[in-house]
Amino acid sequence: MCELYSKQDTLELRRKHIGPSCKVFFAADPIKIVRAQRQYMFDERGEQYLDCINNVAHVGHCHPEVVKAAVKQMELLNTNSRFLHDNIVEYARRLVATLPEKLSVCYFTNSGSEANDLALRLARQFRGHQDVITLDHAYHGHLSSLIEISPYKFRKGKDVKKAFVHVAPTPDTYRGKYREDHADPASAYADEVKEIIKEAHNNGRKIAAFIAESMQSCGGQIIPPAGYFQKVAEYVHRAGGVFIADEVQVGFGRVGKHFWSFQMHGEDFVPDIVTMGKPMGNGHPMACVVTTKEIAEAFSSSGMEYFNTYGGNPVSSAVGLAVLNIIENEDLQGNAIRVGDYLTELLNKQKAKHTLIGEIRGIGLFIGIDLVKDRQKRTPATEEAQHIIYKMKEKRVLLSADGPHRNVLKIKPPMCFTEEDAKFMVDQLDEILTVLEEGIGAQSESVISENAPCRAKMPKEAHSRKWLDDSTLDPRENLSQKRNGLCTDKHSLLSKRLKT
């Protein structure tokens, strides 16, 4: 494979010309990827990595049918979407066939961020309301309008939440306000939204929309309890608002049993607006908003024309059609069920073996491993998660961690992921957890042998932190901490760079 630059030169050029906020995976020791195929990625030395996190390459990296469709259409025509062309209408027809009947009108964009921004415009135009209810730790895109409703991006002590933004508790039954032992967590979390609406109305405000990922990814692979969305939709509709389901990360059959993740909540729940992106084009920039005729007509009645120069262009639509064909022809939904169930079974066996694993949660090929220092207290094992990610990389397995505490290992691989891949990934994880827990145990034993005053000065967490391999840290960040005399989590800064 021919490279333009050595890895070091590439790094130096990136530091010089790419914005410093644009972080790379594994910042302390980034990988230079030069090619990929199916569920594997390869670096400049030809080393193969198992990709467990790339939900963008939905049907597999560089799938030949996707490549063929793009090249064939590119050779023929690619142009402004305002010209009449068959591809966009054929794709729209195929796409809405996968959705409930009332979701029948499409607006094509180039990214999930564009799609969510447009969804907010549709919602606000519908009844003339402005306020938005979002979930804590949610992330919906990088545009200014979306950063405002993405608590995941709020900077502590610096960002002032806008008056039109209302944050509801994440419906997390493991670490949230209402847990699995609650009699009815779905109703309890939904009632929080009900109270937000009531307070907003008391303050003279009106709700335009409630927006949520059908399964919260950046929030830590959270699966809402059954019945939650139905109750929230009822309260929001009663307030004159609409329900926006963000499927940018979790759509297109990833849950296996359904094409869309919101469908696992039952046939009696249908969002008013659905946004999608990432997997839609298998890496090609393609996204969409699908809504009802009623909402679309209200948007049109504003008198403002909407167009997106390249959204739904002939090449993008050809790529999108190829992706839909592959999902069906290769039974990738069935694969998500089979491999996802197998992987979950393997991980639950690891949970029984390793005390660092607090919970395994997920559906299909969307799984989270919640790591804890203490199962009873459910203390997030943030440092350990970052350590594991780097050790897995050494074993040629790519994982990332997320959630409010950066302690949840995220598994959302290409949909062609196999049972053999699942077994290999879990075997590597098992080895790393075994060594890690043995090391932490050894440190704990050393604490017991120390005298009482010393034990009081160094808590158990400090010993486990001391044991963790410093090679997983960015030396510049570590140096900065020493210079400032900070005793914060060594991995906290690094973990911010490991997001997808």
Coordinates of N, CA, C and O in Angstrom, one line a residue, residues 75-245:
E75 N -19.9 7.7 -12.9 CA -19.5 7.7 -14.3 C -20.6 8.3 -15.2 O -20.3 8.8 -16.3
L76 N -21.8 8.1 -14.7 CA -23.0 8.5 -15.6 C -23.4 10.0 -15.3 O -23.6 10.8 -16.2
L77 N -23.6 10.3 -14.0 CA -24.1 11.6 -13.6 C -24.1 11.8 -12.1 O -24.5 10.9 -11.3
N78 N -23.7 12.9 -11.7 CA -23.9 13.4 -10.3 C -24.2 14.9 -10.4 O -23.4 15.6 -11.0
T79 N -25.3 15.3 -9.8 CA -25.7 16.7 -10.0 C -26.5 17.2 -8.8 O -26.9 16.5 -7.9
N80 N -26.9 18.5 -8.9 CA -27.8 19.1 -7.9 C -29.1 18.3 -7.7 O -29.7 17.9 -8.7
S81 N -29.5 18.2 -6.5 CA -30.7 17.4 -6.2 C -32.0 18.1 -6.7 O -33.1 17.5 -6.6
R82 N -31.9 19.3 -7.2 CA -33.1 20.0 -7.7 C -33.4 19.7 -9.1 O -34.5 20.1 -9.6
F83 N -32.6 18.9 -9.8 CA -33.0 18.3 -11.0 C -33.8 17.1 -10.8 O -33.6 16.3 -9.8
L84 N -34.7 16.8 -11.7 CA -35.5 15.6 -11.6 C -34.7 14.3 -11.9 O -34.0 14.3 -12.9
H85 N -34.7 13.4 -11.0 CA -33.9 12.1 -11.3 C -34.6 11.0 -10.5 O -35.2 11.1 -9.5
D86 N -34.5 9.8 -11.1 CA -35.2 8.6 -10.6 C -34.6 8.1 -9.3 O -35.4 7.6 -8.4
N87 N -33.3 8.2 -9.1 CA -32.7 7.6 -7.9 C -33.2 8.1 -6.6 O -33.5 7.3 -5.7
I88 N -33.5 9.4 -6.5 CA -33.9 10.0 -5.2 C -35.3 9.5 -4.9 O -35.6 9.2 -3.7
V89 N -36.2 9.4 -5.9 CA -37.6 9.0 -5.6 C -37.6 7.5 -5.3 O -38.4 7.0 -4.5
E90 N -36.8 6.7 -6.0 CA -36.8 5.3 -5.8 C -36.2 5.0 -4.4 O -36.7 4.1 -3.7
Y91 N -35.2 5.7 -4.0 CA -34.7 5.5 -2.7 C -35.7 5.9 -1.6 O -35.9 5.2 -0.6
A92 N -36.4 7.0 -1.8 CA -37.4 7.4 -0.8 C -38.5 6.4 -0.7 O -39.0 6.1 0.4
R93 N -38.9 5.8 -1.9 CA -39.9 4.8 -1.9 C -39.5 3.6 -1.1 O -40.3 3.1 -0.3
R94 N -38.3 3.2 -1.3 CA -37.7 2.0 -0.6 C -37.6 2.3 0.9 O -37.8 1.4 1.7
L95 N -37.2 3.5 1.2 CA -36.9 3.8 2.6 C -38.2 3.8 3.4 O -38.3 3.3 4.5
V96 N -39.2 4.5 2.9 CA -40.4 4.7 3.7 C -41.2 3.3 3.8 O -42.0 3.1 4.7
A97 N -40.9 2.4 2.9 CA -41.5 1.1 3.0 C -41.0 0.3 4.3 O -41.7 -0.6 4.7
T98 N -39.9 0.8 4.8 CA -39.4 0.1 6.1 C -40.0 0.7 7.3 O -39.7 0.2 8.4
L99 N -40.7 1.8 7.2 CA -41.2 2.6 8.3 C -42.7 2.5 8.4 O -43.4 2.1 7.5
P100 N -43.3 2.8 9.6 CA -44.7 2.9 9.8 C -45.4 3.8 8.7 O -44.8 4.7 8.3
E101 N -46.6 3.5 8.4 CA -47.3 4.1 7.2 C -47.3 5.6 7.3 O -47.1 6.3 6.3
K102 N -47.5 6.2 8.5 CA -47.7 7.7 8.6 C -46.4 8.4 8.3 O -46.4 9.6 8.0
L103 N -45.2 7.7 8.4 CA -43.9 8.4 8.1 C -43.6 8.2 6.7 O -43.1 7.2 6.2
S104 N -44.0 9.2 5.9 CA -44.0 9.0 4.4 C -43.3 10.1 3.6 O -43.2 10.0 2.4
V105 N -42.8 11.2 4.3 CA -42.2 12.3 3.6 C -40.8 12.4 3.9 O -40.4 12.5 5.1
C106 N -39.9 12.5 2.9 CA -38.4 12.5 3.2 C -37.8 13.8 2.8 O -38.2 14.5 1.9
Y107 N -36.8 14.2 3.6 CA -35.9 15.4 3.3 C -34.5 14.8 3.4 O -34.1 14.4 4.5
F108 N -33.8 14.8 2.3 CA -32.4 14.3 2.3 C -31.4 15.3 2.6 O -31.5 16.5 2.2
T109 N -30.4 14.9 3.4 CA -29.3 15.8 3.8 C -28.0 15.0 3.7 O -28.0 13.9 3.1
N110 N -26.9 15.6 4.1 CA -25.6 15.0 4.0 C -25.0 14.4 5.3 O -24.0 13.7 5.2
S111 N -25.6 14.7 6.4 CA -25.1 14.2 7.7 C -26.2 14.2 8.7 O -27.2 14.8 8.6
G112 N -25.9 13.4 9.8 CA -26.9 13.3 10.8 C -27.1 14.6 11.5 O -28.2 14.9 12.0
S113 N -26.1 15.4 11.6 CA -26.2 16.7 12.2 C -27.2 17.6 11.4 O -28.1 18.3 12.0
E114 N -27.0 17.6 10.1 CA -28.0 18.3 9.3 C -29.4 17.8 9.5 O -30.3 18.6 9.5
A115 N -29.5 16.5 9.6 CA -30.8 15.9 9.7 C -31.5 16.4 11.0 O -32.7 16.7 11.0
N116 N -30.8 16.3 12.1 CA -31.3 16.7 13.4 C -31.6 18.2 13.4 O -32.6 18.6 14.1
D117 N -30.8 19.0 12.8 CA -31.1 20.4 12.8 C -32.4 20.7 12.0 O -33.2 21.5 12.4
L118 N -32.6 20.0 10.9 CA -33.8 20.2 10.1 C -35.0 19.7 10.9 O -36.1 20.3 10.8
A119 N -34.8 18.6 11.6 CA -35.9 18.0 12.4 C -36.4 19.1 13.4 O -37.6 19.2 13.7
L120 N -35.5 19.8 14.0 CA -35.9 20.9 15.0 C -36.7 22.0 14.3 O -37.7 22.5 14.8
R121 N -36.3 22.3 13.0 CA -37.0 23.3 12.3 C -38.4 22.9 12.0 O -39.4 23.6 12.1
L122 N -38.5 21.6 11.6 CA -39.9 21.1 11.3 C -40.7 21.1 12.5 O -41.9 21.5 12.4
A123 N -40.2 20.7 13.6 CA -40.9 20.6 14.9 C -41.4 22.0 15.3 O -42.5 22.2 15.8
R124 N -40.5 23.0 15.2 CA -40.8 24.3 15.6 C -41.8 25.0 14.7 O -42.7 25.8 15.2
Q125 N -41.8 24.7 13.4 CA -42.7 25.3 12.5 C -44.1 24.7 12.7 O -45.1 25.4 12.4
F126 N -44.2 23.4 13.1 CA -45.5 22.7 13.1 C -46.6 23.4 13.9 O -47.7 23.6 13.4
R127 N -46.3 23.9 15.1 CA -47.3 24.6 15.9 C -46.8 26.0 16.4 O -47.5 26.6 17.2
G128 N -45.6 26.3 15.9 CA -45.1 27.6 16.3 C -44.5 27.6 17.7 O -44.2 28.7 18.3
H129 N -44.2 26.5 18.3 CA -43.6 26.4 19.6 C -42.1 26.4 19.4 O -41.6 26.1 18.3
Q130 N -41.3 26.6 20.5 CA -39.9 26.7 20.4 C -39.1 25.7 21.3 O -38.0 25.3 21.0
D131 N -39.6 25.4 22.5 CA -38.8 24.7 23.5 C -38.6 23.2 23.1 O -39.5 22.6 22.5
V132 N -37.5 22.7 23.6 CA -37.1 21.3 23.3 C -36.7 20.6 24.6 O -36.0 21.1 25.4
I133 N -37.3 19.4 24.7 CA -36.9 18.5 25.8 C -35.9 17.5 25.3 O -36.1 16.8 24.3
T134 N -34.7 17.4 26.0 CA -33.7 16.5 25.6 C -33.3 15.6 26.8 O -33.7 16.0 27.9
L135 N -32.6 14.6 26.6 CA -32.2 13.7 27.7 C -30.8 14.1 28.2 O -29.9 14.5 27.4
D136 N -30.6 13.9 29.4 CA -29.2 14.2 30.0 C -28.2 13.2 29.3 O -28.5 12.1 29.0
H137 N -27.0 13.8 29.1 CA -25.9 13.1 28.4 C -26.2 12.8 26.9 O -25.4 12.1 26.3
A138 N -27.2 13.4 26.4 CA -27.5 13.2 24.9 C -26.6 13.9 24.0 O -26.1 15.0 24.4
Y139 N -26.4 13.4 22.8 CA -25.6 14.0 21.8 C -26.4 13.9 20.5 O -26.7 12.8 20.1
H140 N -26.6 15.0 19.8 CA -27.4 15.0 18.6 C -26.7 15.6 17.4 O -27.3 15.7 16.3
G141 N -25.5 16.1 17.6 CA -24.8 16.6 16.4 C -23.9 17.8 16.8 O -24.0 18.4 17.9
H142 N -23.1 18.3 15.8 CA -22.1 19.3 16.1 C -22.5 20.7 15.6 O -21.8 21.7 15.8
L143 N -23.7 20.9 15.0 CA -24.2 22.2 14.7 C -24.5 23.0 16.0 O -24.9 22.4 17.0
S144 N -24.5 24.3 15.9 CA -24.8 25.1 17.1 C -26.1 24.8 17.7 O -26.3 24.7 18.9
S145 N -27.1 24.6 16.8 CA -28.5 24.3 17.2 C -28.6 23.0 18.0 O -29.4 22.8 18.9
L146 N -27.6 22.1 17.7 CA -27.6 20.8 18.3 C -26.7 20.7 19.6 O -27.0 20.0 20.5
I147 N -25.7 21.5 19.6 CA -24.8 21.5 20.8 C -25.7 22.1 21.9 O -25.6 21.7 23.1
E148 N -26.6 23.0 21.6 CA -27.5 23.6 22.6 C -28.4 22.6 23.3 O -28.8 22.8 24.4
I149 N -28.7 21.5 22.5 CA -29.6 20.5 23.1 C -28.9 19.2 23.4 O -29.5 18.1 23.5
S150 N -27.6 19.2 23.5 CA -26.7 18.0 23.7 C -26.0 18.2 25.0 O -24.8 18.6 25.0
P151 N -26.6 17.8 26.1 CA -25.9 17.9 27.4 C -24.5 17.2 27.5 O -23.7 17.5 28.3
Y152 N -24.4 16.2 26.6 CA -23.1 15.5 26.5 C -22.0 16.4 26.2 O -20.8 16.2 26.6
K153 N -22.3 17.5 25.5 CA -21.3 18.5 25.1 C -21.2 19.7 26.0 O -20.4 20.6 25.8
F154 N -22.1 19.8 27.0 CA -22.1 20.9 27.9 C -20.8 20.9 28.7 O -20.4 19.9 29.2
R155 N -20.1 22.0 28.8 CA -18.9 22.1 29.5 C -19.2 22.6 30.9 O -19.8 23.7 31.1
K156 N -18.8 21.8 31.9 CA -19.2 22.1 33.3 C -18.7 23.5 33.7 O -17.5 23.8 33.6
G157 N -19.6 24.3 34.2 CA -19.2 25.6 34.7 C -19.0 26.7 33.7 O -18.8 27.8 34.0
K158 N -19.2 26.3 32.4 CA -18.9 27.3 31.3 C -20.2 27.5 30.5 O -20.4 28.6 30.0
D159 N -20.9 26.4 30.2 CA -22.1 26.6 29.3 C -23.3 26.8 30.2 O -23.6 26.1 31.1
V160 N -24.1 27.8 29.8 CA -25.3 28.1 30.4 C -26.4 27.6 29.6 O -26.6 27.9 28.4
K161 N -27.2 26.7 30.1 CA -28.3 26.0 29.4 C -29.3 27.1 28.9 O -29.7 27.9 29.7
K162 N -29.6 27.1 27.6 CA -30.6 28.0 27.1 C -32.0 27.8 27.7 O -32.3 26.7 28.1
A163 N -32.7 28.9 27.9 CA -34.0 28.9 28.5 C -35.0 27.9 27.8 O -35.9 27.4 28.4
F164 N -34.8 27.8 26.5 CA -35.7 26.9 25.7 C -35.4 25.4 25.7 O -36.0 24.6 25.1
V165 N -34.3 25.1 26.4 CA -33.8 23.7 26.5 C -34.2 23.2 27.9 O -33.9 23.8 28.9
H166 N -34.8 22.0 27.9 CA -35.2 21.3 29.2 C -34.6 19.9 29.2 O -34.7 19.2 28.2
V167 N -33.8 19.6 30.2 CA -33.1 18.3 30.3 C -33.8 17.3 31.2 O -34.0 17.6 32.4
A168 N -34.2 16.2 30.6 CA -34.9 15.1 31.4 C -33.8 14.1 31.8 O -32.9 13.9 31.1
P169 N -34.1 13.4 32.9 CA -33.1 12.3 33.3 C -33.0 11.2 32.3 O -34.0 10.8 31.7
T170 N -31.8 10.7 32.1 CA -31.6 9.6 31.2 C -32.4 8.4 31.7 O -32.2 8.1 32.9
P171 N -33.2 7.7 30.9 CA -33.9 6.5 31.5 C -33.0 5.3 31.6 O -33.2 4.3 31.0
D172 N -32.1 5.4 32.5 CA -31.1 4.4 32.8 C -31.5 3.6 34.1 O -31.4 4.2 35.2
T173 N -31.8 2.4 33.9 CA -32.3 1.6 35.0 C -31.1 0.9 35.8 O -31.4 0.2 36.7
Y174 N -29.9 1.1 35.3 CA -28.8 0.6 36.0 C -28.1 1.6 37.0 O -27.9 1.3 38.2
R175 N -27.9 2.8 36.5 CA -27.2 3.8 37.3 C -28.0 5.0 37.5 O -27.6 6.0 38.2
G176 N -29.2 5.1 36.9 CA -30.0 6.3 37.0 C -30.8 6.5 38.2 O -30.7 5.8 39.2
K177 N -31.7 7.5 38.1 CA -32.5 7.9 39.3 C -33.5 6.8 39.7 O -33.7 6.5 40.9
Y178 N -34.1 6.1 38.7 CA -35.0 5.0 39.0 C -34.4 3.7 38.4 O -34.1 3.6 37.1
R179 N -34.1 2.7 39.2 CA -33.4 1.5 38.8 C -34.2 0.3 38.6 O -35.5 0.4 38.7
E180 N -33.6 -0.8 38.3 CA -34.3 -2.0 38.0 C -35.2 -2.5 39.1 O -36.1 -3.3 38.9
D181 N -34.9 -2.1 40.3 CA -35.7 -2.6 41.5 C -37.0 -1.7 41.7 O -37.8 -1.9 42.6
H182 N -37.1 -0.6 40.8 CA -38.3 0.2 40.9 C -39.5 -0.5 40.4 O -39.4 -1.2 39.4
A183 N -40.7 -0.3 41.0 CA -41.9 -0.9 40.5 C -42.2 -0.6 39.1 O -42.7 -1.5 38.3
D184 N -42.0 0.6 38.6 CA -42.4 1.0 37.3 C -41.4 2.1 36.8 O -41.8 3.3 36.8
P185 N -40.2 1.8 36.4 CA -39.2 2.8 36.1 C -39.7 3.6 34.8 O -39.4 4.8 34.7
A186 N -40.4 2.9 33.9 CA -40.8 3.6 32.7 C -41.7 4.8 33.0 O -41.5 5.9 32.5
S187 N -42.7 4.6 33.9 CA -43.6 5.6 34.3 C -42.9 6.7 35.1 O -43.2 7.9 34.9
A188 N -42.0 6.3 35.9 CA -41.3 7.2 36.8 C -40.4 8.2 36.0 O -40.4 9.4 36.2
Y189 N -39.7 7.6 35.0 CA -38.9 8.5 34.1 C -39.8 9.4 33.2 O -39.5 10.5 33.0
A190 N -40.9 8.8 32.7 CA -41.8 9.6 31.9 C -42.5 10.7 32.7 O -42.7 11.8 32.2
D191 N -42.7 10.4 34.0 CA -43.3 11.5 34.8 C -42.4 12.7 35.0 O -42.8 13.8 35.2
E192 N -41.1 12.4 34.9 CA -40.1 13.5 35.0 C -40.3 14.4 33.8 O -40.2 15.7 33.9
V193 N -40.6 13.9 32.6 CA -40.9 14.7 31.4 C -42.2 15.4 31.6 O -42.3 16.6 31.3
K194 N -43.2 14.8 32.2 CA -44.5 15.4 32.4 C -44.3 16.6 33.3 O -44.9 17.7 33.1
E195 N -43.5 16.5 34.3 CA -43.2 17.6 35.3 C -42.5 18.8 34.6 O -42.7 19.9 34.8
I196 N -41.6 18.4 33.7 CA -40.8 19.4 32.9 C -41.8 20.2 32.1 O -41.7 21.5 32.0
I197 N -42.7 19.5 31.4 CA -43.7 20.2 30.6 C -44.6 21.1 31.4 O -44.9 22.3 31.1
K198 N -45.0 20.6 32.6 CA -45.9 21.4 33.5 C -45.2 22.7 33.9 O -45.7 23.8 33.9
E199 N -43.9 22.6 34.3 CA -43.1 23.7 34.8 C -42.9 24.7 33.6 O -43.0 25.9 33.8
A200 N -42.7 24.2 32.4 CA -42.5 25.1 31.2 C -43.7 25.9 31.0 O -43.7 27.1 30.7
H201 N -44.9 25.2 31.1 CA -46.2 25.9 30.8 C -46.4 26.9 31.9 O -46.9 28.0 31.6
N202 N -46.1 26.6 33.1 CA -46.2 27.6 34.2 C -45.4 28.8 34.0 O -45.7 29.9 34.5
N203 N -44.3 28.7 33.3 CA -43.4 29.8 33.0 C -43.7 30.4 31.6 O -42.9 31.3 31.1
G204 N -44.8 30.0 31.0 CA -45.3 30.7 29.8 C -44.6 30.1 28.6 O -44.6 30.8 27.5
R205 N -43.9 29.0 28.7 CA -43.2 28.4 27.5 C -44.0 27.3 26.9 O -44.9 26.7 27.5
K206 N -43.7 27.0 25.6 CA -44.4 25.9 24.9 C -43.5 24.9 24.3 O -42.5 25.3 23.7
I207 N -43.8 23.7 24.4 CA -42.9 22.6 23.9 C -43.1 22.3 22.5 O -44.2 22.0 22.0
A208 N -42.0 22.4 21.7 CA -42.0 22.1 20.3 C -41.7 20.6 20.1 O -42.3 19.9 19.2
A209 N -40.8 20.0 20.9 CA -40.4 18.7 20.6 C -39.7 18.0 21.8 O -39.1 18.7 22.6
F210 N -39.8 16.7 21.8 CA -38.9 15.9 22.7 C -38.1 15.1 21.7 O -38.6 14.5 20.8
I211 N -36.8 15.1 21.9 CA -35.8 14.4 21.0 C -35.0 13.4 21.9 O -34.5 13.7 23.0
A212 N -34.9 12.2 21.3 CA -34.0 11.2 22.0 C -33.6 10.2 21.0 O -34.3 9.9 20.0
E213 N -32.4 9.7 21.2 CA -31.9 8.5 20.4 C -32.8 7.3 20.9 O -33.1 7.2 22.0
S214 N -33.2 6.5 19.9 CA -34.0 5.3 20.3 C -33.2 4.4 21.3 O -33.9 3.8 22.1
M215 N -31.9 4.4 21.2 CA -31.1 3.8 22.2 C -29.9 4.8 22.3 O -29.3 5.2 21.4
Q216 N -29.6 5.2 23.6 CA -28.7 6.3 23.8 C -27.2 5.8 23.7 O -26.8 4.9 24.5
S217 N -26.5 6.2 22.7 CA -25.2 5.7 22.4 C -24.1 6.5 23.3 O -23.5 5.9 24.2
C218 N -23.9 7.8 23.0 CA -22.9 8.5 23.8 C -23.2 8.5 25.3 O -22.3 8.7 26.1
G219 N -24.5 8.4 25.6 CA -24.9 8.4 27.0 C -24.5 7.1 27.7 O -24.7 7.0 28.9
G220 N -24.0 6.1 27.0 CA -23.5 4.8 27.6 C -24.3 3.6 27.2 O -24.5 2.7 28.1
Q221 N -24.8 3.5 26.0 CA -25.5 2.3 25.5 C -26.7 2.1 26.4 O -26.9 1.0 26.9
I222 N -27.6 3.1 26.5 CA -28.7 3.0 27.4 C -30.0 2.5 26.6 O -30.3 3.1 25.5
I223 N -30.6 1.5 27.1 CA -31.8 1.0 26.5 C -33.0 1.4 27.4 O -33.1 1.0 28.5
P224 N -33.9 2.3 26.9 CA -35.0 2.8 27.7 C -35.9 1.7 28.1 O -36.1 0.7 27.3
P225 N -36.5 1.7 29.3 CA -37.4 0.7 29.7 C -38.7 0.7 28.9 O -39.1 1.7 28.4
A226 N -39.3 -0.5 28.7 CA -40.5 -0.7 27.9 C -41.6 0.2 28.4 O -41.9 0.3 29.6
G227 N -42.2 0.9 27.5 CA -43.3 1.8 27.8 C -43.0 3.2 28.0 O -43.8 4.1 28.0
Y228 N -41.7 3.5 28.2 CA -41.2 4.9 28.4 C -41.6 5.8 27.3 O -42.2 6.9 27.5
F229 N -41.2 5.4 26.1 CA -41.4 6.3 24.9 C -42.9 6.5 24.7 O -43.3 7.6 24.3
Q230 N -43.7 5.5 24.9 CA -45.2 5.7 24.7 C -45.7 6.8 25.6 O -46.5 7.7 25.2
K231 N -45.3 6.7 26.9 CA -45.8 7.6 27.9 C -45.3 9.0 27.6 O -46.1 10.0 27.7
V232 N -44.0 9.1 27.2 CA -43.5 10.5 26.9 C -44.2 11.1 25.7 O -44.5 12.3 25.7
A233 N -44.4 10.2 24.7 CA -45.1 10.7 23.5 C -46.5 11.3 23.8 O -46.9 12.3 23.3
E234 N -47.2 10.6 24.7 CA -48.5 11.0 25.1 C -48.4 12.4 25.8 O -49.2 13.3 25.4
Y235 N -47.5 12.6 26.7 CA -47.4 13.9 27.4 C -47.0 15.0 26.4 O -47.5 16.1 26.5
V236 N -46.0 14.7 25.5 CA -45.5 15.7 24.6 C -46.6 16.1 23.6 O -46.8 17.3 23.2
H237 N -47.4 15.1 23.1 CA -48.5 15.4 22.1 C -49.5 16.2 22.8 O -50.1 17.2 22.2
R238 N -49.8 15.9 24.0 CA -50.8 16.7 24.8 C -50.4 18.1 24.9 O -51.2 19.0 25.0
A239 N -49.1 18.3 25.0 CA -48.5 19.7 25.1 C -48.4 20.4 23.8 O -47.9 21.6 23.7
G240 N -48.8 19.7 22.7 CA -48.7 20.3 21.3 C -47.3 20.2 20.7 O -47.0 20.8 19.7
G241 N -46.5 19.3 21.2 CA -45.2 19.0 20.7 C -45.1 17.8 19.9 O -46.1 17.0 19.7
V242 N -44.0 17.5 19.3 CA -43.8 16.3 18.5 C -42.6 15.5 19.1 O -41.8 16.0 19.8
F243 N -42.6 14.2 18.7 CA -41.6 13.3 19.2 C -40.6 13.0 18.1 O -41.0 12.5 17.0
I244 N -39.3 13.3 18.3 CA -38.3 13.1 17.3 C -37.4 11.9 17.8 O -36.8 11.9 18.8
A245 N -37.4 10.9 16.9 CA -36.5 9.7 17.2 C -35.2 9.8 16.4 O -35.3 9.8 15.2

